[in-house]
Amino acid sequence: MRVVIAEDNVLLSAGLELLLGTKGIDVAAVVTDAPGLMAAVDEHRPDAVIADVRLPPSFRDEGIRAALEIRQAHPGLPVLVLSQYVEKVYARELLSDGSGGVGYLLKDRVSRVGAFVDDLRRVADGGTVMDPEVIAQLMAGGTAVDSLTNREREVLALMAQGLGNTEIGKRLFVTDNAVHKHVGNIFAKLGLPPSDGGSRRVLAVLTFLNSRQ
């Protein structure tokens, strides 16, 4: 896998490059701003992009804007966005095209090396990964999930992190059949159509929750 990194924090970008290199992931380019990111993608045609939400010069939303433009210019290119804080608007925009291959993680998660690399590979494979804290805030304070049981909320949160039924079952110490039943109940209660268990169900649930906040 070849990736391009857009991160203005030199220590973090160097750490990412070193980390990914030890996992057999080639870093084609490291850039510090949005124009550099777009140019690097055009030049190197990476398998995935890792970008900070906030890049120079204003440190507001240059990174996410560049990621969205890249997704338009290169449909389906996997993008994993890193952020210091939970920013719901950016999470919603990243999910808006509904095509998968996207991730939104808090920077603290990068320190969990194994989990971060797994998340990157999942995004590169077309899946969707959302930081647990992002999911918690999307689910808090709204009415969309009021009808769900506590167990169904747990399943929903793990689905949103990109986990499949078997992985969810292991986390919650329940059988695959039990998870399948919970997933069916979730979709029924939220009025969502059945799904194939892949990234589409994650996108559908997140889009539904986000639209109700």
Short mmCIF file of C-alpha atoms in Angstrom, two decimals:
data_model
loop_
_atom_site.label_atom_id
_atom_site.label_comp_id
_atom_site.label_asym_id
_atom_site.label_seq_id
_atom_site.Cartn_x
_atom_site.Cartn_y
_atom_site.Cartn_z
CA MET A 1 0.00 0.00 0.00
CA ARG A 2 1.18 3.51 -0.83
CA VAL A 3 -0.10 6.55 1.06
CA VAL A 4 0.29 10.32 1.03
CA ILE A 5 0.32 12.15 4.38
CA ALA A 6 -0.77 15.78 4.88
CA GLU A 7 0.27 16.94 8.35
CA ASP A 8 1.94 20.19 9.38
CA ASN A 9 3.17 18.84 12.73
CA VAL A 10 6.65 17.61 11.88
CA LEU A 11 6.91 15.25 14.84
CA LEU A 12 3.57 13.61 14.07
CA SER A 13 4.21 13.29 10.34
CA ALA A 14 7.67 11.81 10.97
CA GLY A 15 6.21 9.42 13.50
CA LEU A 16 3.52 8.33 11.06
CA GLU A 17 6.04 7.78 8.30
CA LEU A 18 8.23 5.66 10.57
CA LEU A 19 5.28 3.73 11.97
CA LEU A 20 3.79 2.91 8.58
CA GLY A 21 7.18 1.93 7.21
CA THR A 22 7.57 -0.72 9.91
CA LYS A 23 4.22 -2.17 8.83
CA GLY A 24 5.16 -2.45 5.16
CA ILE A 25 3.21 0.63 4.09
CA ASP A 26 5.06 2.94 1.69
CA VAL A 27 4.74 6.69 2.31
CA ALA A 28 4.96 8.23 -1.17
CA ALA A 29 4.97 11.83 0.08
CA VAL A 30 4.59 13.95 3.20
CA VAL A 31 3.17 17.45 2.69
CA THR A 32 2.18 20.27 5.04
CA ASP A 33 -0.67 22.07 3.28
CA ALA A 34 -3.73 21.51 1.09
CA PRO A 35 -2.19 22.51 -2.27
CA GLY A 36 0.72 20.20 -1.56
CA LEU A 37 -1.68 17.36 -0.76
CA MET A 38 -3.61 17.74 -3.98
CA ALA A 39 -0.42 17.93 -6.03
CA ALA A 40 1.03 14.85 -4.30
CA VAL A 41 -2.12 12.83 -4.98
CA ASP A 42 -2.06 13.79 -8.65
CA GLU A 43 1.62 12.88 -8.90
CA HIS A 44 1.81 9.68 -6.87
CA ARG A 45 -1.71 8.21 -7.24
CA PRO A 46 -1.63 6.66 -3.76
CA ASP A 47 -3.84 3.87 -2.47
CA ALA A 48 -4.96 6.07 0.44
CA VAL A 49 -4.58 9.55 1.91
CA ILE A 50 -4.03 10.50 5.55
CA ALA A 51 -4.86 14.16 6.20
CA ASP A 52 -5.16 16.49 9.15
CA VAL A 53 -8.48 18.34 9.25
CA ARG A 54 -6.74 21.65 9.92
CA LEU A 55 -3.80 22.72 7.75
CA PRO A 56 -2.02 26.02 7.03
CA PRO A 57 -2.53 28.84 6.49
CA SER A 58 -5.66 29.39 8.60
CA PHE A 59 -5.73 26.04 10.42
CA ARG A 60 -9.50 25.82 10.08
CA ASP A 61 -10.76 23.31 7.52
CA GLU A 62 -8.17 23.28 4.73
CA GLY A 63 -7.41 19.59 5.21
CA ILE A 64 -10.99 18.35 5.09
CA ARG A 65 -11.76 20.64 2.14
CA ALA A 66 -8.79 19.22 0.25
CA ALA A 67 -9.90 15.69 1.12
CA LEU A 68 -13.39 16.37 -0.23
CA GLU A 69 -11.98 17.86 -3.43
CA ILE A 70 -9.67 14.90 -3.86
CA ARG A 71 -12.62 12.53 -3.49
CA GLN A 72 -14.39 14.41 -6.27
CA ALA A 73 -11.36 14.40 -8.56
CA HIS A 74 -10.47 10.79 -7.74
CA PRO A 75 -13.76 9.03 -6.92
CA GLY A 76 -13.41 6.30 -4.35
CA LEU A 77 -9.88 7.25 -3.24
CA PRO A 78 -9.73 6.20 0.43
CA VAL A 79 -9.21 9.09 2.84
CA LEU A 80 -8.44 8.85 6.55
CA VAL A 81 -8.83 12.19 8.32
CA LEU A 82 -7.16 12.98 11.64
CA SER A 83 -8.44 15.60 14.07
CA GLN A 84 -7.46 16.90 17.48
CA TYR A 85 -11.10 17.23 18.54
CA VAL A 86 -14.51 15.84 17.63
CA GLU A 87 -15.99 18.09 14.95
CA LYS A 88 -19.38 16.78 13.89
CA VAL A 89 -19.72 19.00 10.84
CA TYR A 90 -16.53 17.63 9.33
CA ALA A 91 -17.53 14.05 10.12
CA ARG A 92 -20.84 14.61 8.33
CA GLU A 93 -19.19 16.15 5.28
CA LEU A 94 -16.75 13.30 4.97
CA LEU A 95 -19.59 10.79 4.99
CA SER A 96 -21.82 12.77 2.66
CA ASP A 97 -20.99 11.00 -0.60
CA GLY A 98 -21.92 7.62 0.91
CA SER A 99 -19.32 5.67 -1.07
CA GLY A 100 -17.17 4.30 1.76
CA GLY A 101 -13.39 4.30 1.98
CA VAL A 102 -13.39 7.04 4.62
CA GLY A 103 -12.23 7.38 8.20
CA TYR A 104 -12.36 10.03 10.92
CA LEU A 105 -10.06 9.44 13.87
CA LEU A 106 -8.85 11.53 16.77
CA LYS A 107 -5.07 11.96 16.82
CA ASP A 108 -4.82 10.21 20.18
CA ARG A 109 -5.74 7.00 18.39
CA VAL A 110 -2.52 7.11 16.34
CA SER A 111 -0.59 6.09 19.47
CA ARG A 112 -2.46 2.77 19.46
CA VAL A 113 -0.27 1.43 16.69
CA GLY A 114 -1.99 -1.85 15.92
CA ALA A 115 -5.48 -0.36 15.94
CA PHE A 116 -4.43 2.60 13.80
CA VAL A 117 -2.86 0.43 11.11
CA ASP A 118 -5.91 -1.86 11.12
CA ASP A 119 -8.15 1.20 10.70
CA LEU A 120 -6.05 2.49 7.81
CA ARG A 121 -6.19 -0.87 6.05
CA ARG A 122 -9.95 -1.05 6.57
CA VAL A 123 -10.39 2.38 4.99
CA ALA A 124 -8.04 1.46 2.12
CA ASP A 125 -10.19 -1.62 1.50
CA GLY A 126 -13.28 0.58 1.09
CA GLY A 127 -14.61 0.40 4.63
CA THR A 128 -15.60 3.14 7.02
CA VAL A 129 -13.94 3.87 10.34
CA MET A 130 -15.13 6.40 12.91
CA ASP A 131 -13.47 7.16 16.21
CA PRO A 132 -15.47 5.81 19.18
CA GLU A 133 -15.56 9.30 20.70
CA VAL A 134 -17.07 10.70 17.51
CA ILE A 135 -19.74 8.02 17.58
CA ALA A 136 -20.48 8.71 21.24
CA GLN A 137 -21.05 12.39 20.54
CA LEU A 138 -23.17 11.71 17.47
CA MET A 139 -25.36 9.42 19.55
CA ALA A 140 -25.60 11.70 22.58
CA GLY A 141 -28.36 14.16 23.14
CA GLY A 142 -30.56 13.16 20.22
CA THR A 143 -33.76 11.17 19.81
CA ALA A 144 -32.71 8.91 16.94
CA VAL A 145 -31.56 6.08 19.18
CA ASP A 146 -34.01 6.48 22.05
CA SER A 147 -35.83 3.32 21.03
CA LEU A 148 -32.71 1.16 21.16
CA THR A 149 -31.78 -1.00 24.13
CA ASN A 150 -28.41 -0.55 25.82
CA ARG A 151 -27.07 -3.65 24.06
CA GLU A 152 -28.30 -2.41 20.69
CA ARG A 153 -26.53 0.90 21.29
CA GLU A 154 -23.32 -0.99 22.03
CA VAL A 155 -23.69 -2.95 18.80
CA LEU A 156 -24.45 0.23 16.86
CA ALA A 157 -21.35 1.96 18.22
CA LEU A 158 -19.14 -0.99 17.23
CA MET A 159 -20.74 -1.14 13.78
CA ALA A 160 -19.88 2.52 13.35
CA GLN A 161 -16.25 1.73 14.13
CA GLY A 162 -16.23 -0.58 11.12
CA LEU A 163 -16.43 -3.91 12.94
CA GLY A 164 -18.17 -6.89 11.40
CA ASN A 165 -20.60 -9.16 13.23
CA THR A 166 -17.93 -11.67 14.27
CA GLU A 167 -15.68 -8.94 15.68
CA ILE A 168 -18.63 -7.38 17.51
CA GLY A 169 -19.54 -10.75 19.00
CA LYS A 170 -16.01 -11.19 20.34
CA ARG A 171 -16.02 -7.70 21.87
CA LEU A 172 -19.36 -8.24 23.58
CA PHE A 173 -18.89 -11.95 24.32
CA VAL A 174 -22.02 -12.97 22.43
CA THR A 175 -22.65 -15.28 19.46
CA ASP A 176 -22.78 -14.24 15.82
CA ASN A 177 -26.48 -15.09 15.79
CA ALA A 178 -27.09 -12.75 18.72
CA VAL A 179 -25.26 -9.93 16.94
CA HIS A 180 -27.21 -10.60 13.74
CA LYS A 181 -30.45 -10.32 15.69
CA HIS A 182 -29.37 -7.06 17.34
CA VAL A 183 -28.36 -5.59 13.96
CA GLY A 184 -31.75 -6.53 12.51
CA ASN A 185 -33.51 -4.88 15.44
CA ILE A 186 -31.41 -1.73 15.02
CA PHE A 187 -32.27 -1.34 11.37
CA ALA A 188 -35.93 -2.07 12.03
CA LYS A 189 -36.19 0.47 14.86
CA LEU A 190 -34.35 3.16 12.87
CA GLY A 191 -36.44 2.51 9.79
CA LEU A 192 -33.43 1.63 7.67
CA PRO A 193 -33.44 -0.96 4.87
CA PRO A 194 -31.59 -4.25 5.34
CA SER A 195 -27.90 -4.16 4.44
CA ASP A 196 -25.17 -6.59 3.43
CA GLY A 197 -23.17 -6.11 6.64
CA GLY A 198 -20.43 -4.10 4.90
CA SER A 199 -19.52 -0.45 4.94
CA ARG A 200 -22.91 0.60 3.56
CA ARG A 201 -24.61 -0.24 6.84
CA VAL A 202 -22.13 1.90 8.74
CA LEU A 203 -22.65 4.82 6.41
CA ALA A 204 -26.42 4.44 6.56
CA VAL A 205 -26.49 4.39 10.36
CA LEU A 206 -24.09 7.33 10.72
CA THR A 207 -25.92 9.38 8.12
CA PHE A 208 -29.22 8.66 9.85
CA LEU A 209 -27.90 9.58 13.29
CA ASN A 210 -26.16 12.70 12.04
CA SER A 211 -29.25 13.94 10.21
CA ARG A 212 -31.22 13.77 13.47
CA GLN A 213 -28.77 15.75 15.62
#
